[in-house]
N, CA, C and O atoms as a CHARMM CRD file, in Angstrom:
* protein
*
  344
    1    1 MET  N     -4.09000  17.74400  87.30200 PROA 1      0.00000
    2    1 MET  CA    -2.67700  17.84200  87.72400 PROA 1      0.00000
    3    1 MET  C     -2.69600  18.27100  89.18900 PROA 1      0.00000
    4    1 MET  O     -3.63600  18.93700  89.62300 PROA 1      0.00000
    5    2 ASN  N     -1.60500  17.87500  90.00300 PROA 2      0.00000
    6    2 ASN  CA    -1.42600  18.34000  91.31900 PROA 2      0.00000
    7    2 ASN  C     -0.56200  19.46900  91.36400 PROA 2      0.00000
    8    2 ASN  O      0.53800  19.44800  90.81300 PROA 2      0.00000
    9    3 PHE  N     -1.02100  20.51700  92.02600 PROA 3      0.00000
   10    3 PHE  CA    -0.21300  21.78400  92.14600 PROA 3      0.00000
   11    3 PHE  C      0.12000  21.90600  93.56700 PROA 3      0.00000
   12    3 PHE  O     -0.64000  21.50900  94.45100 PROA 3      0.00000
   13    4 ASN  N      1.38700  22.51800  93.81200 PROA 4      0.00000
   14    4 ASN  CA     1.77700  22.87200  95.14400 PROA 4      0.00000
   15    4 ASN  C      1.04300  24.07600  95.75800 PROA 4      0.00000
   16    4 ASN  O      0.81600  24.12500  96.96700 PROA 4      0.00000
   17    5 SER  N      0.67000  25.06200  94.89000 PROA 5      0.00000
   18    5 SER  CA    -0.00600  26.23600  95.38500 PROA 5      0.00000
   19    5 SER  C     -1.03000  26.62100  94.40700 PROA 5      0.00000
   20    5 SER  O     -1.00100  26.18600  93.25500 PROA 5      0.00000
   21    6 ARG  N     -1.95700  27.44600  94.84400 PROA 6      0.00000
   22    6 ARG  CA    -3.02100  28.00400  94.02000 PROA 6      0.00000
   23    6 ARG  C     -2.49400  28.96000  92.92200 PROA 6      0.00000
   24    6 ARG  O     -3.05700  29.09000  91.83500 PROA 6      0.00000
   25    7 ILE  N     -1.43500  29.58100  93.26700 PROA 7      0.00000
   26    7 ILE  CA    -0.78400  30.51000  92.24200 PROA 7      0.00000
   27    7 ILE  C     -0.33900  29.76900  91.11000 PROA 7      0.00000
   28    7 ILE  O     -0.57900  30.15800  89.96700 PROA 7      0.00000
   29    8 LYS  N      0.36100  28.61600  91.38000 PROA 8      0.00000
   30    8 LYS  CA     0.83600  27.85600  90.22500 PROA 8      0.00000
   31    8 LYS  C     -0.23700  27.31600  89.37000 PROA 8      0.00000
   32    8 LYS  O     -0.06700  27.23000  88.15400 PROA 8      0.00000
   33    9 LYS  N     -1.39100  26.93000  89.96700 PROA 9      0.00000
   34    9 LYS  CA    -2.53700  26.41100  89.25400 PROA 9      0.00000
   35    9 LYS  C     -3.08500  27.55300  88.30100 PROA 9      0.00000
   36    9 LYS  O     -3.33700  27.34500  87.11400 PROA 9      0.00000
   37   10 ILE  N     -3.23400  28.67200  88.87200 PROA 10     0.00000
   38   10 ILE  CA    -3.91200  29.77200  88.14300 PROA 10     0.00000
   39   10 ILE  C     -2.94000  30.17900  87.02500 PROA 10     0.00000
   40   10 ILE  O     -3.38800  30.48000  85.91900 PROA 10     0.00000
   41   11 LYS  N     -1.61700  30.19800  87.28200 PROA 11     0.00000
   42   11 LYS  CA    -0.61600  30.48100  86.19500 PROA 11     0.00000
   43   11 LYS  C     -0.76500  29.41200  85.07200 PROA 11     0.00000
   44   11 LYS  O     -0.89300  29.75600  83.89700 PROA 11     0.00000
   45   12 PHE  N     -0.74700  28.17300  85.44100 PROA 12     0.00000
   46   12 PHE  CA    -0.83900  27.13400  84.44800 PROA 12     0.00000
   47   12 PHE  C     -2.12900  27.23500  83.59700 PROA 12     0.00000
   48   12 PHE  O     -2.07000  27.13100  82.37200 PROA 12     0.00000
   49   13 LEU  N     -3.30000  27.43800  84.25700 PROA 13     0.00000
   50   13 LEU  CA    -4.49900  27.59500  83.53100 PROA 13     0.00000
   51   13 LEU  C     -4.54900  28.79400  82.62000 PROA 13     0.00000
   52   13 LEU  O     -5.08600  28.71600  81.51500 PROA 13     0.00000
   53   14 PHE  N     -3.98400  29.92900  83.08000 PROA 14     0.00000
   54   14 PHE  CA    -3.86300  31.16800  82.29000 PROA 14     0.00000
   55   14 PHE  C     -3.09600  30.84300  81.01600 PROA 14     0.00000
   56   14 PHE  O     -3.59900  31.05600  79.91300 PROA 14     0.00000
   57   15 LEU  N     -1.83800  30.31000  81.17000 PROA 15     0.00000
   58   15 LEU  CA    -0.99100  30.09800  80.05700 PROA 15     0.00000
   59   15 LEU  C     -1.53800  29.05600  79.13300 PROA 15     0.00000
   60   15 LEU  O     -1.30200  29.15700  77.92900 PROA 15     0.00000
   61   16 MET  N     -2.27400  28.02900  79.61500 PROA 16     0.00000
   62   16 MET  CA    -2.84100  27.03600  78.74300 PROA 16     0.00000
   63   16 MET  C     -3.98800  27.75500  77.88600 PROA 16     0.00000
   64   16 MET  O     -4.01400  27.65800  76.65900 PROA 16     0.00000
   65   17 GLU  N     -4.83800  28.40800  78.54400 PROA 17     0.00000
   66   17 GLU  CA    -5.91000  29.07000  77.80200 PROA 17     0.00000
   67   17 GLU  C     -5.36300  30.05400  76.75400 PROA 17     0.00000
   68   17 GLU  O     -5.79100  30.07200  75.60000 PROA 17     0.00000
   69   18 ASN  N     -4.41900  30.85200  77.19900 PROA 18     0.00000
   70   18 ASN  CA    -3.81200  31.86500  76.24600 PROA 18     0.00000
   71   18 ASN  C     -3.14500  31.22500  75.00900 PROA 18     0.00000
   72   18 ASN  O     -3.33900  31.65100  73.87100 PROA 18     0.00000
   73   19 ASN  N     -2.34500  30.17200  75.30200 PROA 19     0.00000
   74   19 ASN  CA    -1.64400  29.42800  74.11900 PROA 19     0.00000
   75   19 ASN  C     -2.70100  28.76000  73.29000 PROA 19     0.00000
   76   19 ASN  O     -2.62600  28.86100  72.06500 PROA 19     0.00000
   77   20 LEU  N     -3.68100  28.08500  73.84700 PROA 20     0.00000
   78   20 LEU  CA    -4.63700  27.39500  73.07400 PROA 20     0.00000
   79   20 LEU  C     -5.58400  28.35300  72.24800 PROA 20     0.00000
   80   20 LEU  O     -6.02000  27.96800  71.16300 PROA 20     0.00000
   81   21 ASN  N     -5.87700  29.48800  72.70600 PROA 21     0.00000
   82   21 ASN  CA    -6.69500  30.41100  72.01100 PROA 21     0.00000
   83   21 ASN  C     -5.95000  31.22800  70.97300 PROA 21     0.00000
   84   21 ASN  O     -6.56200  31.76700  70.05200 PROA 21     0.00000
   85   22 HSD  N     -4.54300  31.33200  71.12200 PROA 22     0.00000
   86   22 HSD  CA    -3.85400  31.98000  70.05900 PROA 22     0.00000
   87   22 HSD  C     -3.23400  31.04000  69.03300 PROA 22     0.00000
   88   22 HSD  O     -2.68300  31.52200  68.04300 PROA 22     0.00000
   89   23 ALA  N     -3.29600  29.68800  69.22500 PROA 23     0.00000
   90   23 ALA  CA    -2.78000  28.74300  68.30900 PROA 23     0.00000
   91   23 ALA  C     -3.66200  28.84600  67.02400 PROA 23     0.00000
   92   23 ALA  O     -4.87200  29.07300  67.02700 PROA 23     0.00000
   93   24 ARG  N     -2.84700  28.63700  65.88000 PROA 24     0.00000
   94   24 ARG  CA    -3.61500  28.58000  64.62100 PROA 24     0.00000
   95   24 ARG  C     -4.47800  27.37300  64.48800 PROA 24     0.00000
   96   24 ARG  O     -5.58400  27.47300  63.95700 PROA 24     0.00000
   97   25 ASN  N     -3.98200  26.11300  64.99100 PROA 25     0.00000
   98   25 ASN  CA    -4.70400  24.90900  64.88900 PROA 25     0.00000
   99   25 ASN  C     -4.28100  24.15200  66.20700 PROA 25     0.00000
  100   25 ASN  O     -3.18000  24.29400  66.73900 PROA 25     0.00000
  101   26 THR  N     -5.29600  23.32400  66.67300 PROA 26     0.00000
  102   26 THR  CA    -5.09000  22.51100  67.77400 PROA 26     0.00000
  103   26 THR  C     -5.33100  20.98700  67.31600 PROA 26     0.00000
  104   26 THR  O     -6.29400  20.73900  66.59000 PROA 26     0.00000
  105   27 ILE  N     -4.53600  20.05300  67.69900 PROA 27     0.00000
  106   27 ILE  CA    -4.60400  18.75500  67.25700 PROA 27     0.00000
  107   27 ILE  C     -5.00500  17.86300  68.45300 PROA 27     0.00000
  108   27 ILE  O     -4.39000  17.88900  69.51900 PROA 27     0.00000
  109   28 CYS  N     -6.11500  17.04100  68.20200 PROA 28     0.00000
  110   28 CYS  CA    -6.56400  16.07000  69.15700 PROA 28     0.00000
  111   28 CYS  C     -6.53200  14.68400  68.81800 PROA 28     0.00000
  112   28 CYS  O     -6.45500  14.45700  67.61100 PROA 28     0.00000
  113   29 LEU  N     -6.57500  13.64500  69.63100 PROA 29     0.00000
  114   29 LEU  CA    -6.55500  12.31700  69.26000 PROA 29     0.00000
  115   29 LEU  C     -7.94600  11.77200  69.21000 PROA 29     0.00000
  116   29 LEU  O     -8.18400  10.78000  68.52100 PROA 29     0.00000
  117   30 ASP  N     -8.94000  12.40800  69.95200 PROA 30     0.00000
  118   30 ASP  CA   -10.22500  11.77000  70.04400 PROA 30     0.00000
  119   30 ASP  C    -11.28700  12.94800  70.21200 PROA 30     0.00000
  120   30 ASP  O    -10.94000  14.09200  70.50300 PROA 30     0.00000
  121   31 LYS  N    -12.59100  12.57200  70.00600 PROA 31     0.00000
  122   31 LYS  CA   -13.66200  13.54900  70.08800 PROA 31     0.00000
  123   31 LYS  C    -13.86700  14.04400  71.47800 PROA 31     0.00000
  124   31 LYS  O    -14.22000  15.21100  71.64800 PROA 31     0.00000
  125   32 ASN  N    -13.67600  13.26000  72.46000 PROA 32     0.00000
  126   32 ASN  CA   -13.83900  13.73500  73.89400 PROA 32     0.00000
  127   32 ASN  C    -12.92400  14.91100  74.22600 PROA 32     0.00000
  128   32 ASN  O    -13.32000  15.87500  74.88200 PROA 32     0.00000
  129   33 THR  N    -11.65800  14.79200  73.73700 PROA 33     0.00000
  130   33 THR  CA   -10.70200  15.90500  74.14000 PROA 33     0.00000
  131   33 THR  C    -11.15500  17.09300  73.34400 PROA 33     0.00000
  132   33 THR  O    -11.09900  18.18300  73.91300 PROA 33     0.00000
  133   34 LYS  N    -11.62600  17.03500  72.02500 PROA 34     0.00000
  134   34 LYS  CA   -12.06500  18.11600  71.28800 PROA 34     0.00000
  135   34 LYS  C    -13.16400  18.84300  71.94000 PROA 34     0.00000
  136   34 LYS  O    -13.17500  20.07200  71.99800 PROA 34     0.00000
  137   35 ASN  N    -14.14700  18.05100  72.46100 PROA 35     0.00000
  138   35 ASN  CA   -15.28200  18.56400  73.16500 PROA 35     0.00000
  139   35 ASN  C    -14.93300  19.28800  74.42100 PROA 35     0.00000
  140   35 ASN  O    -15.55000  20.29600  74.76600 PROA 35     0.00000
  141   36 GLU  N    -13.92500  18.77100  75.12200 PROA 36     0.00000
  142   36 GLU  CA   -13.49600  19.40200  76.42500 PROA 36     0.00000
  143   36 GLU  C    -12.74400  20.68600  76.16100 PROA 36     0.00000
  144   36 GLU  O    -12.78300  21.61300  76.97000 PROA 36     0.00000
  145   37 LEU  N    -12.05200  20.74400  75.02100 PROA 37     0.00000
  146   37 LEU  CA   -11.29800  22.03200  74.68300 PROA 37     0.00000
  147   37 LEU  C    -12.38000  23.11500  74.33300 PROA 37     0.00000
  148   37 LEU  O    -12.25600  24.28500  74.69400 PROA 37     0.00000
  149   38 ILE  N    -13.45100  22.65300  73.60600 PROA 38     0.00000
  150   38 ILE  CA   -14.50500  23.55500  73.21600 PROA 38     0.00000
  151   38 ILE  C    -15.18900  24.21000  74.34800 PROA 38     0.00000
  152   38 ILE  O    -15.42500  25.41700  74.41400 PROA 38     0.00000
  153   39 GLU  N    -15.50900  23.25900  75.29300 PROA 39     0.00000
  154   39 GLU  CA   -16.32300  23.69700  76.44900 PROA 39     0.00000
  155   39 GLU  C    -15.38000  24.43300  77.46200 PROA 39     0.00000
  156   39 GLU  O    -15.75400  25.50600  77.93500 PROA 39     0.00000
  157   40 LYS  N    -14.26600  23.93600  77.78400 PROA 40     0.00000
  158   40 LYS  CA   -13.38500  24.58500  78.83800 PROA 40     0.00000
  159   40 LYS  C    -12.78600  25.82600  78.41600 PROA 40     0.00000
  160   40 LYS  O    -12.79800  26.79600  79.17400 PROA 40     0.00000
  161   41 TYR  N    -12.20000  25.88500  77.13000 PROA 41     0.00000
  162   41 TYR  CA   -11.38500  27.06200  76.75800 PROA 41     0.00000
  163   41 TYR  C    -12.06600  27.86100  75.62900 PROA 41     0.00000
  164   41 TYR  O    -11.46400  28.81800  75.14100 PROA 41     0.00000
  165   42 ASN  N    -13.22900  27.53300  75.21200 PROA 42     0.00000
  166   42 ASN  CA   -14.02100  28.22200  74.22700 PROA 42     0.00000
  167   42 ASN  C    -13.20300  28.44700  72.88700 PROA 42     0.00000
  168   42 ASN  O    -13.12700  29.54200  72.32900 PROA 42     0.00000
  169   43 ILE  N    -12.64600  27.37000  72.47000 PROA 43     0.00000
  170   43 ILE  CA   -11.89900  27.31100  71.21500 PROA 43     0.00000
  171   43 ILE  C    -12.90300  27.07100  70.13900 PROA 43     0.00000
  172   43 ILE  O    -13.83500  26.28300  70.30600 PROA 43     0.00000
  173   44 LYS  N    -12.71300  27.77600  68.98000 PROA 44     0.00000
  174   44 LYS  CA   -13.61000  27.48300  67.87600 PROA 44     0.00000
  175   44 LYS  C    -13.37500  26.18500  67.31600 PROA 44     0.00000
  176   44 LYS  O    -12.23700  25.73300  67.18500 PROA 44     0.00000
  177   45 GLU  N    -14.63500  25.44100  66.91200 PROA 45     0.00000
  178   45 GLU  CA   -14.45600  24.00200  66.54300 PROA 45     0.00000
  179   45 GLU  C    -13.70900  23.96500  65.18300 PROA 45     0.00000
  180   45 GLU  O    -13.16100  22.90900  64.86700 PROA 45     0.00000
  181   46 GLU  N    -13.65300  24.92300  64.44400 PROA 46     0.00000
  182   46 GLU  CA   -12.93500  24.94300  63.16500 PROA 46     0.00000
  183   46 GLU  C    -11.37000  24.85700  63.45300 PROA 46     0.00000
  184   46 GLU  O    -10.64200  24.31800  62.61900 PROA 46     0.00000
  185   47 LYS  N    -10.91800  25.31700  64.47900 PROA 47     0.00000
  186   47 LYS  CA    -9.55100  25.38400  64.82400 PROA 47     0.00000
  187   47 LYS  C     -8.94700  23.97100  65.34100 PROA 47     0.00000
  188   47 LYS  O     -7.73700  23.75600  65.41400 PROA 47     0.00000
  189   48 ILE  N     -9.84700  23.13500  65.65200 PROA 48     0.00000
  190   48 ILE  CA    -9.45900  21.81100  66.29300 PROA 48     0.00000
  191   48 ILE  C     -9.51900  20.65500  65.18900 PROA 48     0.00000
  192   48 ILE  O    -10.54000  20.42000  64.54200 PROA 48     0.00000
  193   49 LYS  N     -8.47600  20.05100  65.06300 PROA 49     0.00000
  194   49 LYS  CA    -8.41000  18.93100  64.09400 PROA 49     0.00000
  195   49 LYS  C     -8.23200  17.50500  64.85700 PROA 49     0.00000
  196   49 LYS  O     -7.47800  17.42300  65.82600 PROA 49     0.00000
  197   50 ILE  N     -8.87700  16.52000  64.42800 PROA 50     0.00000
  198   50 ILE  CA    -8.71600  15.25800  65.08200 PROA 50     0.00000
  199   50 ILE  C     -7.93300  14.35000  64.16600 PROA 50     0.00000
  200   50 ILE  O     -8.28300  14.23000  62.99200 PROA 50     0.00000
  201   51 ILE  N     -6.91400  13.72200  64.63700 PROA 51     0.00000
  202   51 ILE  CA    -6.07400  12.82200  63.77300 PROA 51     0.00000
  203   51 ILE  C     -6.22000  11.44800  64.35200 PROA 51     0.00000
  204   51 ILE  O     -6.60900  11.32100  65.51300 PROA 51     0.00000
  205   52 ASN  N     -5.93000  10.42000  63.60900 PROA 52     0.00000
  206   52 ASN  CA    -6.03300   9.02900  64.05600 PROA 52     0.00000
  207   52 ASN  C     -4.88600   8.81700  65.13800 PROA 52     0.00000
  208   52 ASN  O     -3.82000   9.43200  65.09900 PROA 52     0.00000
  209   53 GLY  N     -5.20900   7.91600  66.06900 PROA 53     0.00000
  210   53 GLY  CA    -4.24900   7.62600  67.13500 PROA 53     0.00000
  211   53 GLY  C     -3.03800   6.95500  66.57500 PROA 53     0.00000
  212   53 GLY  O     -3.02800   6.55300  65.41100 PROA 53     0.00000
  213   54 PHE  N     -2.00400   6.82300  67.39100 PROA 54     0.00000
  214   54 PHE  CA    -0.78200   6.29000  66.85600 PROA 54     0.00000
  215   54 PHE  C     -0.61400   4.74500  67.15800 PROA 54     0.00000
  216   54 PHE  O      0.33300   4.09900  66.71000 PROA 54     0.00000
  217   55 PHE  N     -1.58800   4.21600  67.93600 PROA 55     0.00000
  218   55 PHE  CA    -1.60200   2.81900  68.25200 PROA 55     0.00000
  219   55 PHE  C     -2.78800   2.14400  67.63000 PROA 55     0.00000
  220   55 PHE  O     -3.90300   2.65700  67.73200 PROA 55     0.00000
  221   56 PRO  N     -2.59700   1.00600  66.98500 PROA 56     0.00000
  222   56 PRO  CA    -3.71900   0.22900  66.34000 PROA 56     0.00000
  223   56 PRO  C     -4.74100  -0.18100  67.43300 PROA 56     0.00000
  224   56 PRO  O     -4.34600  -0.38600  68.58100 PROA 56     0.00000
  225   57 LYS  N     -6.04300  -0.30200  67.09600 PROA 57     0.00000
  226   57 LYS  CA    -6.99500  -0.82700  67.99000 PROA 57     0.00000
  227   57 LYS  C     -6.80500  -2.28100  68.21600 PROA 57     0.00000
  228   57 LYS  O     -6.94900  -2.77300  69.33500 PROA 57     0.00000
  229   58 ASN  N     -6.46000  -3.02400  67.09300 PROA 58     0.00000
  230   58 ASN  CA    -6.36600  -4.45500  67.27900 PROA 58     0.00000
  231   58 ASN  C     -4.80300  -4.78700  67.37600 PROA 58     0.00000
  232   58 ASN  O     -3.94500  -4.09700  66.82500 PROA 58     0.00000
  233   59 GLU  N     -4.55300  -5.85500  68.09400 PROA 59     0.00000
  234   59 GLU  CA    -3.16400  -6.28800  68.26300 PROA 59     0.00000
  235   59 GLU  C     -2.77100  -6.87400  66.95300 PROA 59     0.00000
  236   59 GLU  O     -3.45700  -7.69600  66.34500 PROA 59     0.00000
  237   60 THR  N     -1.57000  -6.37900  66.53500 PROA 60     0.00000
  238   60 THR  CA    -1.00400  -6.94400  65.29900 PROA 60     0.00000
  239   60 THR  C      0.45200  -7.32200  65.57100 PROA 60     0.00000
  240   60 THR  O      1.09800  -6.82300  66.49300 PROA 60     0.00000
  241   61 LYS  N      0.92100  -8.21200  64.73800 PROA 61     0.00000
  242   61 LYS  CA     2.36400  -8.60900  65.01600 PROA 61     0.00000
  243   61 LYS  C      3.24400  -7.43100  64.52700 PROA 61     0.00000
  244   61 LYS  O      3.01600  -6.83500  63.47400 PROA 61     0.00000
  245   62 ARG  N      4.26400  -7.13700  65.36500 PROA 62     0.00000
  246   62 ARG  CA     5.08500  -6.09400  65.00800 PROA 62     0.00000
  247   62 ARG  C      6.31600  -6.68500  64.21600 PROA 62     0.00000
  248   62 ARG  O      6.78600  -7.81100  64.38400 PROA 62     0.00000
  249   63 GLU  N      6.71000  -5.82900  63.41700 PROA 63     0.00000
  250   63 GLU  CA     7.90700  -6.28600  62.57900 PROA 63     0.00000
  251   63 GLU  C      9.14500  -5.81300  63.27500 PROA 63     0.00000
  252   63 GLU  O      9.07600  -4.81900  63.99700 PROA 63     0.00000
  253   64 GLU  N     10.24400  -6.43900  63.11500 PROA 64     0.00000
  254   64 GLU  CA    11.47300  -6.05600  63.76000 PROA 64     0.00000
  255   64 GLU  C     11.96600  -4.75000  63.36000 PROA 64     0.00000
  256   64 GLU  O     12.64000  -4.07000  64.13500 PROA 64     0.00000
  257   65 ASN  N     11.65000  -4.34800  62.13200 PROA 65     0.00000
  258   65 ASN  CA    12.20600  -3.03700  61.49800 PROA 65     0.00000
  259   65 ASN  C     11.28200  -1.87100  62.18000 PROA 65     0.00000
  260   65 ASN  O     10.05600  -1.81300  62.07800 PROA 65     0.00000
  261   66 HSD  N     12.08900  -0.98400  62.87300 PROA 66     0.00000
  262   66 HSD  CA    11.36600   0.22900  63.52400 PROA 66     0.00000
  263   66 HSD  C     11.40600   1.34700  62.58400 PROA 66     0.00000
  264   66 HSD  O     12.49200   1.71100  62.13200 PROA 66     0.00000
  265   67 VAL  N     10.28800   1.93900  62.24300 PROA 67     0.00000
  266   67 VAL  CA    10.20200   3.09800  61.36300 PROA 67     0.00000
  267   67 VAL  C      9.73900   4.28900  62.23100 PROA 67     0.00000
  268   67 VAL  O      8.74100   4.24400  62.95000 PROA 67     0.00000
  269   68 GLU  N     10.56400   5.37200  62.09900 PROA 68     0.00000
  270   68 GLU  CA    10.24100   6.64500  62.81600 PROA 68     0.00000
  271   68 GLU  C      9.38200   7.42900  61.87700 PROA 68     0.00000
  272   68 GLU  O      9.66100   7.46300  60.67800 PROA 68     0.00000
  273   69 VAL  N      8.31200   8.08200  62.38600 PROA 69     0.00000
  274   69 VAL  CA     7.45300   8.93000  61.51100 PROA 69     0.00000
  275   69 VAL  C      7.58900  10.37400  62.04100 PROA 69     0.00000
  276   69 VAL  O      7.38200  10.62800  63.22700 PROA 69     0.00000
  277   70 ASN  N      7.92900  11.28300  61.17100 PROA 70     0.00000
  278   70 ASN  CA     7.96500  12.59200  61.47100 PROA 70     0.00000
  279   70 ASN  C      6.49500  13.21300  61.37400 PROA 70     0.00000
  280   70 ASN  O      5.94100  13.42200  60.29500 PROA 70     0.00000
  281   71 ILE  N      5.94900  13.47300  62.57100 PROA 71     0.00000
  282   71 ILE  CA     4.50500  13.90000  62.61800 PROA 71     0.00000
  283   71 ILE  C      4.37000  15.28500  61.98200 PROA 71     0.00000
  284   71 ILE  O      3.32000  15.54900  61.39600 PROA 71     0.00000
  285   72 LYS  N      5.27200  16.11400  62.04600 PROA 72     0.00000
  286   72 LYS  CA     5.18800  17.45500  61.45700 PROA 72     0.00000
  287   72 LYS  C      5.02400  17.35900  59.92200 PROA 72     0.00000
  288   72 LYS  O      4.27800  18.16500  59.36600 PROA 72     0.00000
  289   73 ASN  N      5.64400  16.46600  59.24400 PROA 73     0.00000
  290   73 ASN  CA     5.64200  16.27300  57.86900 PROA 73     0.00000
  291   73 ASN  C      4.36600  15.44100  57.51500 PROA 73     0.00000
  292   73 ASN  O      3.75300  15.71400  56.48400 PROA 73     0.00000
  293   74 LYS  N      3.97600  14.50100  58.28500 PROA 74     0.00000
  294   74 LYS  CA     2.82800  13.58000  58.02300 PROA 74     0.00000
  295   74 LYS  C      1.64800  14.37700  58.12000 PROA 74     0.00000
  296   74 LYS  O      0.75800  14.09900  57.31500 PROA 74     0.00000
  297   75 PHE  N      1.44200  15.31200  58.93100 PROA 75     0.00000
  298   75 PHE  CA     0.10500  16.03800  59.09700 PROA 75     0.00000
  299   75 PHE  C      0.28200  17.55800  58.66300 PROA 75     0.00000
  300   75 PHE  O     -0.56900  18.38700  58.98700 PROA 75     0.00000
  301   76 LEU  N      1.34200  17.88300  57.96600 PROA 76     0.00000
  302   76 LEU  CA     1.64100  19.23500  57.45000 PROA 76     0.00000
  303   76 LEU  C      1.51600  20.22200  58.53400 PROA 76     0.00000
  304   76 LEU  O      0.75100  21.17200  58.36900 PROA 76     0.00000
  305   77 ILE  N      2.21500  20.09600  59.67500 PROA 77     0.00000
  306   77 ILE  CA     2.21200  20.95800  60.69800 PROA 77     0.00000
  307   77 ILE  C      3.27900  21.94000  60.51400 PROA 77     0.00000
  308   77 ILE  O      4.42900  21.50200  60.48700 PROA 77     0.00000
  309   78 LYS  N      3.08000  23.24800  60.37700 PROA 78     0.00000
  310   78 LYS  CA     4.11200  24.18600  59.97800 PROA 78     0.00000
  311   78 LYS  C      4.86200  24.71500  61.25500 PROA 78     0.00000
  312   78 LYS  O      6.03600  25.07100  61.15300 PROA 78     0.00000
  313   79 ASN  N      4.20400  24.76900  62.44200 PROA 79     0.00000
  314   79 ASN  CA     4.86200  25.35400  63.65900 PROA 79     0.00000
  315   79 ASN  C      4.95800  24.28400  64.76900 PROA 79     0.00000
  316   79 ASN  O      4.33600  23.22700  64.66800 PROA 79     0.00000
  317   80 ASP  N      5.68100  24.54400  65.74400 PROA 80     0.00000
  318   80 ASP  CA     5.77000  23.72000  66.90900 PROA 80     0.00000
  319   80 ASP  C      4.35600  23.58300  67.57300 PROA 80     0.00000
  320   80 ASP  O      3.51100  24.44100  67.31800 PROA 80     0.00000
  321   81 PHE  N      4.06600  22.56000  68.40000 PROA 81     0.00000
  322   81 PHE  CA     2.76200  22.44400  68.92800 PROA 81     0.00000
  323   81 PHE  C      2.80200  22.02700  70.30900 PROA 81     0.00000
  324   81 PHE  O      3.82000  21.51700  70.77800 PROA 81     0.00000
  325   82 ILE  N      1.65500  22.23200  71.05500 PROA 82     0.00000
  326   82 ILE  CA     1.51300  21.79000  72.47500 PROA 82     0.00000
  327   82 ILE  C      0.70100  20.51400  72.52300 PROA 82     0.00000
  328   82 ILE  O     -0.32500  20.35000  71.86400 PROA 82     0.00000
  329   83 ILE  N      1.23300  19.61100  73.35500 PROA 83     0.00000
  330   83 ILE  CA     0.40200  18.37800  73.48700 PROA 83     0.00000
  331   83 ILE  C     -0.48100  18.58400  74.77400 PROA 83     0.00000
  332   83 ILE  O      0.07200  18.75200  75.86000 PROA 83     0.00000
  333   84 TYR  N     -1.76800  18.57300  74.66400 PROA 84     0.00000
  334   84 TYR  CA    -2.66900  18.73200  75.84200 PROA 84     0.00000
  335   84 TYR  C     -3.16100  17.39000  76.21500 PROA 84     0.00000
  336   84 TYR  O     -3.83400  16.71500  75.43700 PROA 84     0.00000
  337   85 SER  N     -2.84800  17.01700  77.34100 PROA 85     0.00000
  338   85 SER  CA    -3.34600  15.63700  77.92000 PROA 85     0.00000
  339   85 SER  C     -4.64800  15.94900  78.71700 PROA 85     0.00000
  340   85 SER  O     -4.56700  16.49800  79.81600 PROA 85     0.00000
  341   86 GLY  N     -5.74800  15.63100  78.21900 PROA 86     0.00000
  342   86 GLY  CA    -7.12800  15.94100  78.75000 PROA 86     0.00000
  343   86 GLY  C     -7.45500  14.85400  79.71700 PROA 86     0.00000
  344   86 GLY  O     -8.53500  14.85700  80.30700 PROA 86     0.00000
């Protein structure tokens, strides 16, 4: 990310690390992000879960009916969560 000042960058990194370390679980979409979180923020591997991505790997025909999925119910998430874009 691009920051205007060094103080904003330090504040962002502190809050990110603090929130990730105090989270009950962290959800990632791929193994690379999981490894980055473990190395960069020293998060225990047991606290990180990998879920399948939301987009299919192969192009498929879309149906006209649009179905919305509640991610909190689908993956049994009890609390709000942070999306970390690695």
